[in-house]
PDB file of C-alpha atoms and ligand atoms in Angstrom:
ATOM      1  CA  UNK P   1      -2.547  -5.111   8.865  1.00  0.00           C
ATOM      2  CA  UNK P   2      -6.001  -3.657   9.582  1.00  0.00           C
ATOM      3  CA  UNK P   3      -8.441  -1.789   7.256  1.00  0.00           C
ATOM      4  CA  UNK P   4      -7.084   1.869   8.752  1.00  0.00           C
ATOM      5  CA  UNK P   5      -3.501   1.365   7.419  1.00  0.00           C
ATOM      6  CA  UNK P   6      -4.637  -0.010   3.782  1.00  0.00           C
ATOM      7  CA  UNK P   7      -7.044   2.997   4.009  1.00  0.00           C
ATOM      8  CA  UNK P   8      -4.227   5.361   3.838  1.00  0.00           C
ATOM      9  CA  UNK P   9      -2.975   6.696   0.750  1.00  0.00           C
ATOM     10  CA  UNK P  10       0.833   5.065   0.219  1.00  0.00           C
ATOM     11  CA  UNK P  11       1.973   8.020  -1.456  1.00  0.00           C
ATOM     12  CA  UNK P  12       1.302  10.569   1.041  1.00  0.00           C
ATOM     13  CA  UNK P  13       3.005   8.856   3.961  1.00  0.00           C
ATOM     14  CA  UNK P  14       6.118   9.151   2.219  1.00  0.00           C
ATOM     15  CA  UNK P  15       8.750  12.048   1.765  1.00  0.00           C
ATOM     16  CA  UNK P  16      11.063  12.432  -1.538  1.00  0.00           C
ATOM     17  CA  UNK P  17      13.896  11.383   1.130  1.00  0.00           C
ATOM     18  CA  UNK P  18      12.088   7.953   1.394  1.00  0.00           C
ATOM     19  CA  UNK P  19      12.146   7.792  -2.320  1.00  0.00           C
ATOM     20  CA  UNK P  20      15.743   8.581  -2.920  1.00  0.00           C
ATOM     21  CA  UNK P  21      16.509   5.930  -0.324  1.00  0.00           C
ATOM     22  CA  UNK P  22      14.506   3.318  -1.992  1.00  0.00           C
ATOM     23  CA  UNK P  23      15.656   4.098  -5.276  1.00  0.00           C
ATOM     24  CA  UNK P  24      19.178   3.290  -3.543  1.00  0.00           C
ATOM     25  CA  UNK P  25      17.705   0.052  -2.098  1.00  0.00           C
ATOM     26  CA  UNK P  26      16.292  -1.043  -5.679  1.00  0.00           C
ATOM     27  CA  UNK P  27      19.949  -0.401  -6.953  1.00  0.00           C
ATOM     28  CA  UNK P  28      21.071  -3.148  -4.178  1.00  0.00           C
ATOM     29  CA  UNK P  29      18.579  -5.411  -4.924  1.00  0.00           C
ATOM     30  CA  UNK P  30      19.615  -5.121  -8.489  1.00  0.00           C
ATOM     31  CA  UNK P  31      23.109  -5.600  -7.528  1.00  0.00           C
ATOM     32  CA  UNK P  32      22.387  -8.809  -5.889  1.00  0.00           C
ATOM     33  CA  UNK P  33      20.657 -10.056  -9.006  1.00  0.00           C
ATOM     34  CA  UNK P  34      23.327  -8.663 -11.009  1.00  0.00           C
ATOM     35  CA  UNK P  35      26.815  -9.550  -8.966  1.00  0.00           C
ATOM     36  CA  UNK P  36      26.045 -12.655  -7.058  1.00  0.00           C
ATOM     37  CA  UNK P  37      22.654 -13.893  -8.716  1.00  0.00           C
ATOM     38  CA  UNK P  38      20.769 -13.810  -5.755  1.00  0.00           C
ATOM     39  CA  UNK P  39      17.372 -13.091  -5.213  1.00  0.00           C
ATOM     40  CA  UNK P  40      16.669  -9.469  -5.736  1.00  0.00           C
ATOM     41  CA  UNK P  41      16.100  -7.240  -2.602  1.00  0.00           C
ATOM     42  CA  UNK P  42      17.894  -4.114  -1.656  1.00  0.00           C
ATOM     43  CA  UNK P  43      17.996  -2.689   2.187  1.00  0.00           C
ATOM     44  CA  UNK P  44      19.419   1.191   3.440  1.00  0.00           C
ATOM     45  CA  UNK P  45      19.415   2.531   6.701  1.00  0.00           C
ATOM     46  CA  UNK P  46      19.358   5.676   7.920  1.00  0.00           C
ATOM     47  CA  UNK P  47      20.477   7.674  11.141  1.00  0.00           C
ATOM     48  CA  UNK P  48      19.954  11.480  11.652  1.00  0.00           C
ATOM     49  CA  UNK P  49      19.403  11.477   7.499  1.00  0.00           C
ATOM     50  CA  UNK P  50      22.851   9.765   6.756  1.00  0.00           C
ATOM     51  CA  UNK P  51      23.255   6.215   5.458  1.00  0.00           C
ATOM     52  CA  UNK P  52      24.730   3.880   8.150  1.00  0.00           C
ATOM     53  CA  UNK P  53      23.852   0.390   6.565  1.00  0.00           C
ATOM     54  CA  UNK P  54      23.543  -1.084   3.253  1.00  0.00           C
ATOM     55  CA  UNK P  55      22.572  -4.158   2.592  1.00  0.00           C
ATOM     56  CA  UNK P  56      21.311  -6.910   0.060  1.00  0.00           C
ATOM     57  CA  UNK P  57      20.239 -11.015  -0.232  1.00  0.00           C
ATOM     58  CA  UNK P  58      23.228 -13.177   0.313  1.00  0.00           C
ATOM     59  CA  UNK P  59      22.543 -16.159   1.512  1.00  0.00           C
ATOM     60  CA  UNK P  60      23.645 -18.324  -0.946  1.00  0.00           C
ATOM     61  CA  UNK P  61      26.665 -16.498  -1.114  1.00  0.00           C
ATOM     62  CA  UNK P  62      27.310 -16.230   2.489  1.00  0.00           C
ATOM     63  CA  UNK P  63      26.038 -19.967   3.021  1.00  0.00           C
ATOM     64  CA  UNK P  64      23.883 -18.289   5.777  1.00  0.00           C
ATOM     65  CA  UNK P  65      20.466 -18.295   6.185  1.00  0.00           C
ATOM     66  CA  UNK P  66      19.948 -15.346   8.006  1.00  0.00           C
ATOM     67  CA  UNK P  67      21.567 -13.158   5.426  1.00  0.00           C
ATOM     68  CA  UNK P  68      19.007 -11.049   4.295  1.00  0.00           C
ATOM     69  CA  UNK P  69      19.051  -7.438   2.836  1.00  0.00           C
ATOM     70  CA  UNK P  70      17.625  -5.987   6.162  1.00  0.00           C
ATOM     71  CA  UNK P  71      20.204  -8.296   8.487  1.00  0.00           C
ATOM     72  CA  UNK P  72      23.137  -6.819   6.179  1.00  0.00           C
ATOM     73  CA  UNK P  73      21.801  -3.602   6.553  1.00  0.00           C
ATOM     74  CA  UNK P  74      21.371  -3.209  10.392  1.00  0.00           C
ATOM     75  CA  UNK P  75      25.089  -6.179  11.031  1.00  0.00           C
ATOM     76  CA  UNK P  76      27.014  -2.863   8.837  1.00  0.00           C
ATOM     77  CA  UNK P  77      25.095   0.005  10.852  1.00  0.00           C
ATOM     78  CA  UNK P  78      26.168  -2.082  14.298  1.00  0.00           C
ATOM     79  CA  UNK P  79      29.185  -2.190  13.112  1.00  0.00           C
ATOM     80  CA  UNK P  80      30.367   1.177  11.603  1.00  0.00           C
ATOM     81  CA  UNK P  81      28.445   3.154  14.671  1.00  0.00           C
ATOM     82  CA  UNK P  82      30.110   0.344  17.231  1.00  0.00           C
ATOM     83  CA  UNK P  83      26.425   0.057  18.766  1.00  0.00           C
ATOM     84  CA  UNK P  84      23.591  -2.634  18.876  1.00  0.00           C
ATOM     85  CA  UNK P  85      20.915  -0.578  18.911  1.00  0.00           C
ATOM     86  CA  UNK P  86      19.905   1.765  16.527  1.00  0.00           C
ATOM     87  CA  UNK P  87      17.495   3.962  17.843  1.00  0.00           C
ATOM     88  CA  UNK P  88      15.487   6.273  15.652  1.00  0.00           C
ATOM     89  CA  UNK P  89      16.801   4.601  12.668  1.00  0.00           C
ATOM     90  CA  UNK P  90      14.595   4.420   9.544  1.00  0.00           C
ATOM     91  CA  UNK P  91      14.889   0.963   7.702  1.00  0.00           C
ATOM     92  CA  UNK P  92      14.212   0.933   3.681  1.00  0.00           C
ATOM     93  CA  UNK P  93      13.473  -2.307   2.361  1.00  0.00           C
ATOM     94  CA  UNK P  94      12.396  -3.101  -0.968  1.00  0.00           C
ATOM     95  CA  UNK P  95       9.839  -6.229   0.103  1.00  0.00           C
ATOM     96  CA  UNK P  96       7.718  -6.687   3.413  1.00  0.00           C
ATOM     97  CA  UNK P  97      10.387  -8.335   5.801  1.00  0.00           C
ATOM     98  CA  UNK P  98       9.666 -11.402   7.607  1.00  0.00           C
ATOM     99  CA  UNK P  99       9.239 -12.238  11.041  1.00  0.00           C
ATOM    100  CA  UNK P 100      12.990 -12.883  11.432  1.00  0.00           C
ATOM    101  CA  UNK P 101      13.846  -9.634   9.972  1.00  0.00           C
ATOM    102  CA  UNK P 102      10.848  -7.725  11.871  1.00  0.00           C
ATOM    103  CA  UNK P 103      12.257  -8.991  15.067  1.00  0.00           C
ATOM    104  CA  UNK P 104      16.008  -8.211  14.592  1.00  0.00           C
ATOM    105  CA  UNK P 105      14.312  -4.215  13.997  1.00  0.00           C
ATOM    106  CA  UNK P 106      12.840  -4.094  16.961  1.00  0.00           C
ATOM    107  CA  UNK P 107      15.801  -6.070  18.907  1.00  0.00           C
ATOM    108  CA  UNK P 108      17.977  -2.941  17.221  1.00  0.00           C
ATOM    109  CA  UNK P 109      15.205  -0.338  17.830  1.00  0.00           C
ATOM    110  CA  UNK P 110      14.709   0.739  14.987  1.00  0.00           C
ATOM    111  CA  UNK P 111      12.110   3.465  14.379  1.00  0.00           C
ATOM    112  CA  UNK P 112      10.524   3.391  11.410  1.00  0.00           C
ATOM    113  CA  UNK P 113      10.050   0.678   8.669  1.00  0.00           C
ATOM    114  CA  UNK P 114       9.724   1.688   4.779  1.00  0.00           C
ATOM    115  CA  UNK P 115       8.916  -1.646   2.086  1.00  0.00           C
ATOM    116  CA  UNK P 116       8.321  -2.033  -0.848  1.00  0.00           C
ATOM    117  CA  UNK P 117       6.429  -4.620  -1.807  1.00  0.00           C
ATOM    118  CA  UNK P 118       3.936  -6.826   0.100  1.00  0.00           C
ATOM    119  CA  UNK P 119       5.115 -10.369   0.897  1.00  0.00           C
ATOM    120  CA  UNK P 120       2.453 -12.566   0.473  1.00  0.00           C
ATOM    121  CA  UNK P 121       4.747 -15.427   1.535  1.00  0.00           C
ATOM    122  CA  UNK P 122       6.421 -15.018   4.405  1.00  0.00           C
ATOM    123  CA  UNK P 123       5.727 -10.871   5.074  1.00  0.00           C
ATOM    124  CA  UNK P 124       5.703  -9.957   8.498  1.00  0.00           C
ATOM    125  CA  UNK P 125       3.965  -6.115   8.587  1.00  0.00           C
ATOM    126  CA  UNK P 126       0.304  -7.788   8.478  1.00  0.00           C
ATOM    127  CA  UNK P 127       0.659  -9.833   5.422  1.00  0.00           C
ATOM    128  CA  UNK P 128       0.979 -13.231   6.473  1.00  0.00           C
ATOM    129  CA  UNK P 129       2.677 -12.583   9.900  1.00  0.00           C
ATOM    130  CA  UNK P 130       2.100  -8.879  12.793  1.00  0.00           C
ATOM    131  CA  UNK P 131       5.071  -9.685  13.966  1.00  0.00           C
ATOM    132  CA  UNK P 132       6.331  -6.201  13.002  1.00  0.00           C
ATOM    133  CA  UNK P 133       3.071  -4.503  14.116  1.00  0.00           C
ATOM    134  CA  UNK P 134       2.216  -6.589  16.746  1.00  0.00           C
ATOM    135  CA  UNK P 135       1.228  -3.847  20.061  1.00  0.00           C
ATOM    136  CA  UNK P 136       2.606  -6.794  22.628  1.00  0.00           C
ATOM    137  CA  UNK P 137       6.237  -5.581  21.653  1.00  0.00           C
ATOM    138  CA  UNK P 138       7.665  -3.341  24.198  1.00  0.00           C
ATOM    139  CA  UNK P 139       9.245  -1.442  21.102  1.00  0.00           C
ATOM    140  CA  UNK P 140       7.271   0.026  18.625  1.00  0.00           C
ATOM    141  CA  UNK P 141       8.250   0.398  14.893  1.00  0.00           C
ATOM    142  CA  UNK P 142       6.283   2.937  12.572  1.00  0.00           C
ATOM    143  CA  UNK P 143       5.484   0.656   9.335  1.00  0.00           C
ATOM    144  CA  UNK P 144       5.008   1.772   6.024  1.00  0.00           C
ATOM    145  CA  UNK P 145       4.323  -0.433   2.749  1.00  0.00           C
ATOM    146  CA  UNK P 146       4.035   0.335  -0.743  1.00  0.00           C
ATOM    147  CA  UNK P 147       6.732   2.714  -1.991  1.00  0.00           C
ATOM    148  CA  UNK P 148       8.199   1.871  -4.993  1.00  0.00           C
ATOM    149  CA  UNK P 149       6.122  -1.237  -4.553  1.00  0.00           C
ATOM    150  CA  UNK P 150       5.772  -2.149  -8.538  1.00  0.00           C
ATOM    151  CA  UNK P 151       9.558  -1.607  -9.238  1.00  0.00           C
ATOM    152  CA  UNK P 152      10.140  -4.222  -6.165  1.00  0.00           C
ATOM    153  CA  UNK P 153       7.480  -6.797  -7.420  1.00  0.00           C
ATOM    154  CA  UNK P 154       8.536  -6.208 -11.059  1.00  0.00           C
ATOM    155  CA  UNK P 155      12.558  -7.224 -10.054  1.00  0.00           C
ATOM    156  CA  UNK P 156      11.197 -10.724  -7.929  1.00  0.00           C
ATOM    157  CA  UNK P 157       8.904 -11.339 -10.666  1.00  0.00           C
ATOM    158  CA  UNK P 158      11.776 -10.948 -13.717  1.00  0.00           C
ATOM    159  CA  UNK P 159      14.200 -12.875 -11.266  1.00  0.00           C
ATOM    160  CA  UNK P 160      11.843 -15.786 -10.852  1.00  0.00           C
ATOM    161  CA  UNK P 161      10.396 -16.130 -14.191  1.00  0.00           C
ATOM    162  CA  UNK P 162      14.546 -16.387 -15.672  1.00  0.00           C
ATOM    163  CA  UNK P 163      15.178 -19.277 -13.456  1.00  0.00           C
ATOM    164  CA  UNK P 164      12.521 -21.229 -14.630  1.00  0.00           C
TER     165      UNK P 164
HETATM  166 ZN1   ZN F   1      14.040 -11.404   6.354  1.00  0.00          ZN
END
């Protein structure tokens, strides 16, 4: 991520849309926690401002690696719209996605990109990993980190610090 993106204010890039559909992804992440005690992170996804995917962590569950909140999220969009692409769909996530995630976006075209928190593990918008943000991609995804970003980090923190 370069010094112009953290320049701009988080708040102001983001509508009270994107809120109400990260307050929706928090309530998956939660879920996750809650239901199948995995680890807390909530994805929605939105066409033409209806939601076409939800998704949350389940790879424990699911046995399956690649079963992340953002992977649910865009396998149930594919699936209920009977397309593979997504084009112009916005993508809320409640932590920075990795680079597996970030590339299955921009495979599905997705438009725009909404985390919460930063990932300072494996996060793929400029923390550890450009993949998302990277210009060499013939697809490009707006990206925007931060919203709801405390409520995000408090949930992995709480989840974390219990399984100790
Ligand atoms: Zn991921």
């Amino acid at each position: 991520m370069n010094e112009d993106v953290i320049a701009v204010d988080p708040i102001a890039a983001f509508s009270v849309d994107d809120m109400l559909h990260m307050r929706r992804a928090l309530q998956l992440a939660e879920h996750a926690r809650d239901a199948e005690n995995e680890v807390p992170v909530g994805a929605v996804l939105v066409l033409d401002g209806d939601i076409v995917g939800l998704g949350w962590n389940r790879n424990i569950t699911l046995h399956d690696p690649t079963a992340h909140a953002e992977i649910q999220a865009l396998r149930a969009a594919g699936e209920k719209l009977a397309n593979h692409r997504l084009s112009g769909a916005t993508l809320y996530v409640t932590l920075e996605p990795c680079s597996m995630c970030a590339m299955a976006m921009i495979h599905a075209r997705v438009g725009r990109v909404v985390y919460g928190a930063a990932d300072p593990k494996t996060g793929a918008a400029g923390s550890v990993f450009d993949t998302l943000v990277s210009e060499k991609h013939n697809h490009r995804v707006d990206v925007g980190g931060g919203l709801l970003a405390e409520e995000s980090a408090t949930l992995l923190r709480q989840f974390f610090r219990a399984r100790r």
